[in-house]
Tab-separated table of C-alpha atoms in Angstrom:
chain	number	residue	atom	x	y	z
A	1	MET	CA	88.792	75.929	135.652
A	2	SER	CA	88.601	72.717	137.675
A	3	ARG	CA	91.158	70.864	135.645
A	4	ARG	CA	93.637	71.608	132.914
A	5	HIS	CA	94.359	69.414	129.944
A	6	ILE	CA	97.541	70.153	128.075
A	7	TYR	CA	98.394	68.072	125.034
A	8	LEU	CA	101.769	68.322	123.397
A	9	LEU	CA	101.216	67.534	119.742
A	10	SER	CA	104.672	66.994	118.326
A	11	LEU	CA	104.030	67.517	114.643
A	12	HIS	CA	107.751	67.636	113.951
A	13	SER	CA	107.361	68.386	110.264
A	14	VAL	CA	103.792	69.417	109.473
A	15	ARG	CA	104.352	69.894	105.772
A	16	THR	CA	105.479	66.282	105.222
A	17	LEU	CA	102.504	64.564	106.870
A	18	LYS	CA	99.562	63.428	104.787
A	19	VAL	CA	96.271	65.270	105.341
A	20	HIS	CA	94.417	62.359	106.913
A	21	VAL	CA	97.359	61.591	109.201
A	22	LYS	CA	97.401	65.113	110.627
A	23	ILE	CA	93.653	65.135	111.218
A	24	LYS	CA	93.818	61.723	112.875
A	25	ILE	CA	96.574	62.887	115.238
A	26	ILE	CA	94.685	65.980	116.325
A	27	CYS	CA	91.211	64.428	116.563
A	28	GLY	CA	92.600	61.346	118.268
A	29	SER	CA	93.739	63.470	121.205
A	30	ARG	CA	90.138	64.619	121.796
A	31	VAL	CA	91.366	68.113	122.629
A	32	THR	CA	88.092	69.588	121.392
A	33	MET	CA	86.102	67.619	123.948
A	34	VAL	CA	87.616	69.208	127.081
A	35	ASP	CA	86.599	72.476	128.715
A	36	LYS	CA	89.686	74.428	127.711
A	37	TYR	CA	92.766	73.610	125.733
A	38	ILE	CA	95.878	75.177	124.263
A	39	ILE	CA	97.540	73.827	121.135
A	40	VAL	CA	100.984	74.982	120.000
A	41	ILE	CA	101.855	74.181	116.381
A	42	ASP	CA	105.453	75.011	115.585
A	43	ASP	CA	107.058	75.970	112.279
A	44	ILE	CA	104.290	76.016	109.661
A	45	TRP	CA	105.666	76.869	106.235
A	46	GLU	CA	102.509	77.227	104.142
A	47	ASN	CA	98.951	78.262	104.966
A	48	LYS	CA	97.381	75.190	103.364
A	49	SER	CA	98.795	73.133	106.238
A	50	TRP	CA	96.299	75.065	108.355
A	51	ASP	CA	93.433	75.522	105.871
A	52	GLU	CA	93.306	71.964	104.561
A	53	THR	CA	94.056	70.009	107.724
A	54	ILE	CA	94.339	71.444	111.202
A	55	GLU	CA	91.486	73.969	111.065
A	56	LEU	CA	89.139	71.286	109.731
A	57	ALA	CA	89.930	69.036	112.683
A	58	LEU	CA	88.925	71.588	115.320
A	59	VAL	CA	85.435	72.349	116.575
A	60	GLU	CA	84.153	75.717	117.783
A	61	ASN	CA	82.947	74.904	121.309
A	62	ASN	CA	83.153	78.406	122.840
A	63	CYS	CA	85.023	77.033	125.854
A	64	GLY	CA	88.051	79.285	125.631
A	65	GLY	CA	90.447	77.082	123.691
A	66	ARG	CA	93.529	78.766	122.252
A	67	ILE	CA	95.829	77.908	119.354
A	68	ILE	CA	99.351	79.301	118.946
A	69	ILE	CA	101.101	78.909	115.596
A	70	THR	CA	104.723	79.772	114.848
A	71	THR	CA	106.090	80.425	111.383
A	72	ARG	CA	109.058	82.129	109.759
A	73	ASN	CA	106.895	83.232	106.829
A	74	SER	CA	105.109	86.523	107.533
A	75	GLN	CA	102.640	85.941	104.689
A	76	VAL	CA	101.556	82.647	106.246
A	77	ALA	CA	101.032	84.401	109.583
A	78	THR	CA	98.813	87.161	108.179
A	79	GLU	CA	96.738	84.721	106.119
A	80	ILE	CA	96.026	82.481	109.110
A	81	SER	CA	95.253	85.164	111.702
A	82	ASP	CA	94.836	88.891	112.200
A	83	GLU	CA	96.569	88.642	115.571
A	84	VAL	CA	100.246	88.344	114.643
A	85	TYR	CA	103.042	88.825	117.155
A	86	LYS	CA	106.420	89.422	115.563
A	87	MET	CA	109.329	88.182	117.650
A	88	GLN	CA	111.906	90.891	118.169
A	89	PRO	CA	115.673	90.376	118.558
A	90	LEU	CA	117.050	90.498	122.075
A	91	SER	CA	117.935	93.903	123.436
A	92	TYR	CA	121.592	94.703	124.018
A	93	GLU	CA	121.244	94.146	127.772
A	94	ASN	CA	119.512	90.788	127.331
A	95	SER	CA	122.048	89.807	124.682
A	96	LYS	CA	124.881	90.611	127.076
A	97	ARG	CA	123.157	88.670	129.865
A	98	LEU	CA	122.798	85.584	127.660
A	99	PHE	CA	126.378	85.895	126.397
A	100	CYS	CA	127.864	86.197	129.891
A	101	THR	CA	125.734	83.423	131.346
A	102	ARG	CA	126.928	81.000	128.661
A	103	ILE	CA	130.613	81.885	129.073
A	104	PHE	CA	130.949	82.638	132.773
A	105	GLY	CA	127.961	80.781	134.206
A	106	ASP	CA	126.484	83.956	135.662
A	107	GLU	CA	125.085	87.304	134.614
A	108	VAL	CA	128.310	89.162	135.247
A	109	LYS	CA	129.865	92.176	133.616
A	110	PHE	CA	132.441	91.782	130.916
A	111	PRO	CA	135.897	91.160	132.409
A	112	ASP	CA	137.886	94.315	133.001
A	113	ASN	CA	140.940	92.942	131.205
A	114	LEU	CA	139.100	92.778	127.877
A	115	PRO	CA	139.187	95.692	125.453
A	116	ASP	CA	135.797	97.396	125.662
A	117	ASP	CA	135.107	97.108	121.966
A	118	VAL	CA	135.635	93.319	121.658
A	119	PRO	CA	132.489	92.017	123.413
A	120	ASN	CA	130.467	94.946	122.133
A	121	LYS	CA	131.453	94.192	118.540
A	122	ILE	CA	130.624	90.523	119.038
A	123	LEU	CA	127.136	91.304	120.333
A	124	GLN	CA	126.583	93.873	117.621
A	125	LYS	CA	127.285	91.286	114.933
A	126	CYS	CA	125.069	88.711	116.651
A	127	ASP	CA	122.262	91.243	116.187
A	128	GLY	CA	120.159	89.973	119.081
A	129	ILE	CA	119.725	86.479	117.620
A	130	PRO	CA	119.875	83.924	120.483
A	131	LEU	CA	121.333	81.147	118.316
A	132	ALA	CA	124.157	83.411	117.141
A	133	ILE	CA	124.883	84.639	120.683
A	134	ILE	CA	124.927	81.171	122.238
A	135	THR	CA	127.012	79.699	119.412
A	136	MET	CA	129.509	82.550	119.558
A	137	ALA	CA	129.776	82.296	123.336
A	138	SER	CA	130.229	78.523	123.131
A	139	LEU	CA	132.997	79.080	120.600
A	140	LEU	CA	134.834	81.418	122.978
A	141	VAL	CA	134.532	79.227	126.083
A	142	GLY	CA	137.984	77.973	127.029
A	143	LYS	CA	139.817	80.265	124.630
A	144	PRO	CA	142.281	82.790	126.081
A	145	ARG	CA	140.540	86.123	126.397
A	146	GLU	CA	143.231	87.880	124.422
A	147	LYS	CA	142.278	85.631	121.471
A	148	TRP	CA	138.659	86.759	121.338
A	149	SER	CA	139.463	89.599	118.973
A	150	ASP	CA	141.244	87.176	116.618
A	151	VAL	CA	138.191	84.893	116.559
A	152	PHE	CA	135.889	87.803	115.809
A	153	THR	CA	138.116	88.992	112.961
A	154	SER	CA	138.471	85.486	111.513
A	155	ILE	CA	134.726	85.032	111.087
A	156	GLY	CA	134.619	87.788	108.485
A	157	PHE	CA	131.003	88.931	108.712
A	158	GLY	CA	129.407	89.758	105.393
A	159	HIS	CA	127.229	92.616	104.240
A	160	LYS	CA	124.312	90.863	102.558
A	161	ALA	CA	120.738	92.144	102.676
A	162	ASN	CA	119.706	89.784	105.479
A	163	LYS	CA	122.508	90.555	107.900
A	164	GLN	CA	121.011	88.475	110.709
A	165	VAL	CA	120.964	85.271	108.683
A	166	GLU	CA	124.360	85.967	107.119
A	167	SER	CA	126.043	86.706	110.443
A	168	THR	CA	124.545	83.650	112.140
A	169	SER	CA	125.568	81.423	109.227
A	170	LYS	CA	129.152	82.645	109.397
A	171	ILE	CA	129.284	82.064	113.164
A	172	LEU	CA	127.967	78.518	112.735
A	173	SER	CA	130.414	77.814	109.911
A	174	TYR	CA	133.366	79.076	111.934
A	175	SER	CA	132.219	77.037	114.941
A	176	TYR	CA	131.996	73.930	112.772
A	177	TYR	CA	135.537	74.234	111.430
A	178	ASP	CA	136.825	75.100	114.902
A	179	MET	CA	135.885	71.589	116.096
A	180	PRO	CA	138.242	68.577	115.993
A	181	TYR	CA	137.773	66.506	112.838
A	182	TYR	CA	136.184	63.585	114.704
A	183	LEU	CA	133.466	65.883	116.101
A	184	ARG	CA	132.861	67.353	112.651
A	185	THR	CA	132.359	63.853	111.262
A	186	CYS	CA	129.917	62.931	114.035
A	187	LEU	CA	127.961	66.144	113.463
A	188	LEU	CA	127.828	65.606	109.697
A	189	TYR	CA	126.214	62.231	110.335
A	190	LEU	CA	123.190	64.019	111.789
A	191	SER	CA	122.453	65.436	108.336
A	192	LEU	CA	120.926	62.016	107.577
A	193	PHE	CA	117.912	62.849	109.736
A	194	PRO	CA	114.869	64.930	108.714
A	195	GLU	CA	114.267	68.470	109.872
A	196	ASP	CA	112.802	68.722	113.407
A	197	TYR	CA	113.434	65.013	113.980
A	198	TYR	CA	114.140	63.915	117.550
A	199	ILE	CA	117.233	61.686	117.472
A	200	GLN	CA	117.639	59.125	120.243
A	201	LYS	CA	120.977	59.709	121.967
A	202	ASP	CA	121.966	56.080	122.615
A	203	SER	CA	120.981	54.949	119.114
A	204	LEU	CA	122.997	57.796	117.616
A	205	ILE	CA	126.115	56.840	119.574
A	206	TRP	CA	125.839	53.210	118.442
A	207	MET	CA	125.526	54.443	114.849
A	208	TRP	CA	128.708	56.477	115.290
A	209	ILE	CA	130.452	53.369	116.609
A	210	ALA	CA	129.202	51.244	113.699
A	211	GLU	CA	130.526	53.857	111.261
A	212	GLY	CA	133.947	53.860	112.934
A	213	PHE	CA	133.739	57.525	113.985
A	214	ILE	CA	134.717	56.922	117.617
A	215	GLN	CA	138.434	57.019	118.394
A	216	GLY	CA	139.265	54.223	120.830
A	217	LYS	CA	141.174	54.857	124.061
A	218	GLN	CA	142.722	52.192	126.236
A	219	GLY	CA	140.576	51.309	129.236
A	220	ILE	CA	137.529	53.287	128.056
A	221	ARG	CA	134.534	51.754	126.305
A	222	LEU	CA	133.665	53.164	122.888
A	223	PHE	CA	130.168	54.035	124.079
A	224	GLU	CA	131.579	56.158	126.905
A	225	ILE	CA	133.763	58.022	124.426
A	226	GLY	CA	130.706	58.498	122.222
A	227	GLU	CA	128.842	60.008	125.167
A	228	GLN	CA	131.695	62.487	125.567
A	229	TYR	CA	131.491	63.361	121.859
A	230	PHE	CA	127.759	63.943	122.284
A	231	SER	CA	128.334	66.188	125.313
A	232	ASP	CA	130.992	68.150	123.423
A	233	LEU	CA	128.553	68.849	120.574
A	234	VAL	CA	125.921	69.996	123.072
A	235	ASN	CA	128.414	72.208	124.917
A	236	ARG	CA	129.411	73.803	121.620
A	237	SER	CA	125.700	74.522	120.976
A	238	MET	CA	125.783	72.612	117.690
A	239	VAL	CA	123.271	70.054	119.013
A	240	GLN	CA	120.278	70.770	121.247
A	241	ALA	CA	119.796	68.188	124.008
A	242	ILE	CA	116.291	67.034	124.972
A	243	GLU	CA	115.820	66.083	128.620
A	244	SER	CA	113.405	63.446	129.860
A	245	GLN	CA	110.471	64.918	131.792
A	246	SER	CA	110.648	62.134	134.384
A	247	ASP	CA	114.279	62.257	135.509
A	248	SER	CA	115.862	65.172	133.562
A	249	THR	CA	118.374	62.878	131.850
A	250	VAL	CA	119.247	63.560	128.214
A	251	GLN	CA	117.479	60.968	126.079
A	252	SER	CA	117.508	62.585	122.649
A	253	CYS	CA	118.547	65.617	120.653
A	254	HIS	CA	117.689	67.645	117.605
A	255	LEU	CA	119.246	70.322	115.423
A	256	HIS	CA	118.393	73.939	114.846
A	257	ASP	CA	117.276	74.447	111.252
A	258	MET	CA	120.287	76.634	110.442
A	259	VAL	CA	122.700	74.034	111.810
A	260	LEU	CA	121.000	71.353	109.719
A	261	ASP	CA	121.214	73.562	106.618
A	262	LEU	CA	124.932	74.050	107.235
A	263	ILE	CA	125.850	70.392	107.710
A	264	ARG	CA	123.661	69.258	104.809
A	265	SER	CA	125.426	71.713	102.543
A	266	ILE	CA	128.812	70.429	103.689
A	267	SER	CA	127.653	66.800	103.468
A	268	TYR	CA	126.577	67.182	99.857
A	269	GLU	CA	129.833	68.899	98.933
A	270	GLU	CA	131.845	66.089	100.513
A	271	ASN	CA	129.548	63.350	99.194
A	272	PHE	CA	129.017	62.329	102.816
A	273	VAL	CA	125.277	61.578	102.579
A	274	ASN	CA	122.529	61.271	100.012
A	275	ILE	CA	118.839	61.513	100.885
A	276	LEU	CA	115.724	60.134	99.227
A	277	ASP	CA	112.572	62.060	100.123
A	278	ASN	CA	109.739	61.612	97.650
A	279	ASP	CA	107.461	63.861	99.715
A	280	GLU	CA	109.782	66.767	98.921
A	281	GLY	CA	110.656	65.593	95.430
A	282	THR	CA	114.220	64.561	96.237
A	283	LEU	CA	115.332	61.340	94.559
A	284	PHE	CA	118.407	59.180	94.678
A	285	PRO	CA	121.306	60.978	92.990
A	286	GLN	CA	122.432	59.496	89.726
A	287	SER	CA	125.820	58.703	91.174
A	288	SER	CA	127.588	55.510	92.084
A	289	GLY	CA	129.801	57.250	94.657
A	290	ALA	CA	127.215	57.689	97.422
A	291	ARG	CA	128.502	56.392	100.754
A	292	ARG	CA	125.465	56.853	103.005
A	293	LEU	CA	121.816	56.807	102.016
A	294	ALA	CA	118.800	58.006	103.993
A	295	LEU	CA	115.139	57.363	103.162
A	296	HIS	CA	112.602	59.915	104.418
A	297	LYS	CA	109.055	58.847	103.602
A	298	ASN	CA	105.604	58.890	105.177
A	299	THR	CA	103.920	56.322	102.961
A	300	MET	CA	105.127	53.160	101.320
A	301	ASP	CA	105.535	54.045	97.659
A	302	HIS	CA	107.354	51.793	95.233
A	303	SER	CA	107.209	54.287	92.379
A	304	ALA	CA	110.708	55.563	93.151
A	305	HIS	CA	112.375	52.204	92.608
A	306	GLY	CA	113.061	53.064	89.001
A	307	ASN	CA	115.207	55.981	90.121
A	308	MET	CA	117.647	53.796	91.991
A	309	VAL	CA	121.004	53.083	90.457
A	310	ASP	CA	123.784	50.692	91.315
A	311	MET	CA	125.727	52.173	94.230
A	312	PRO	CA	128.645	49.911	95.128
A	313	GLN	CA	130.195	52.471	97.498
A	314	VAL	CA	127.246	52.594	99.912
A	315	ARG	CA	128.403	52.047	103.506
A	316	SER	CA	125.165	52.492	105.423
A	317	PHE	CA	121.439	52.954	104.916
A	318	ILE	CA	118.914	54.523	107.281
A	319	ALA	CA	115.134	54.619	106.801
A	320	ILE	CA	112.902	57.017	108.696
A	321	SER	CA	109.292	56.602	107.672
A	322	SER	CA	105.819	56.255	109.128
A	323	ALA	CA	105.311	53.516	106.543
A	324	PHE	CA	107.502	51.191	108.590
A	325	ALA	CA	106.679	49.751	111.998
A	326	THR	CA	110.002	51.079	113.248
A	327	ASN	CA	112.847	53.089	111.834
A	328	PHE	CA	115.872	51.030	110.960
A	329	CYS	CA	119.496	51.445	110.084
A	330	VAL	CA	121.883	49.135	108.263
A	331	SER	CA	125.569	49.928	108.472
């Protein structure tokens, strides 16, 4: 192959894009016109996203193109292709390697002064799930080693049918409540954004400042403190940093789906945010106590205006929609 064309098609939320928009994105890249190509489509939830849109946009050119699709729904996988690779949990050795690298910065053995059963029990409960291992390790960083057993006991792992999901959820929940209140507030604010959305770091920090979430310190600018908050959330593995390809600086971030599920659940309970998303059938709540509103839409549709109610307690409003020239936020 004389040249290689690699296109990164960031279809952050395939199921919320209109059919013609998806086809336009894929065809506009002209990937079917090159000798060989590889397309990676992440996190498809239903097979019609493939049948009704993406497959129709591709042309059989017998040039060796390849398409990789990821999904958490096994039925979707089998309906789209006969060649299904099921991701397996990490082995114990790889789990231990990941755990130690996050805590100690190297693939070392467990410290001799720890009871043998403590790290082994931790890894057993993480069940080979990378998110659970990294989050648990991030939670233990900086804590006295004799306290590790107390942390493990405090999480109180359940015994539901899906032990992997249940254990990971409990680790995330414990990690959330282990944070200082100002970090919890900053993290909750991210529940305003859609799933798989890339959040610009600098814009996010200015939003935190506008909301009054940043605690001022003499001689330090609020933005600098906000950058430290951001770094703390990344170090705790609650936020995933995205580095620029040009200079490796962190320009944006996004959330793992399970982290987003957690903070949205907490946000709704605390009346922290309310979201309007007509594409998913979510409308403004019939409540006058909403403090923050978010609009998630892909087309300009005025049909939802009748669902709006008087909300005198609203503090800020953020709109994220392909119907607007740019996303905007009013606080």
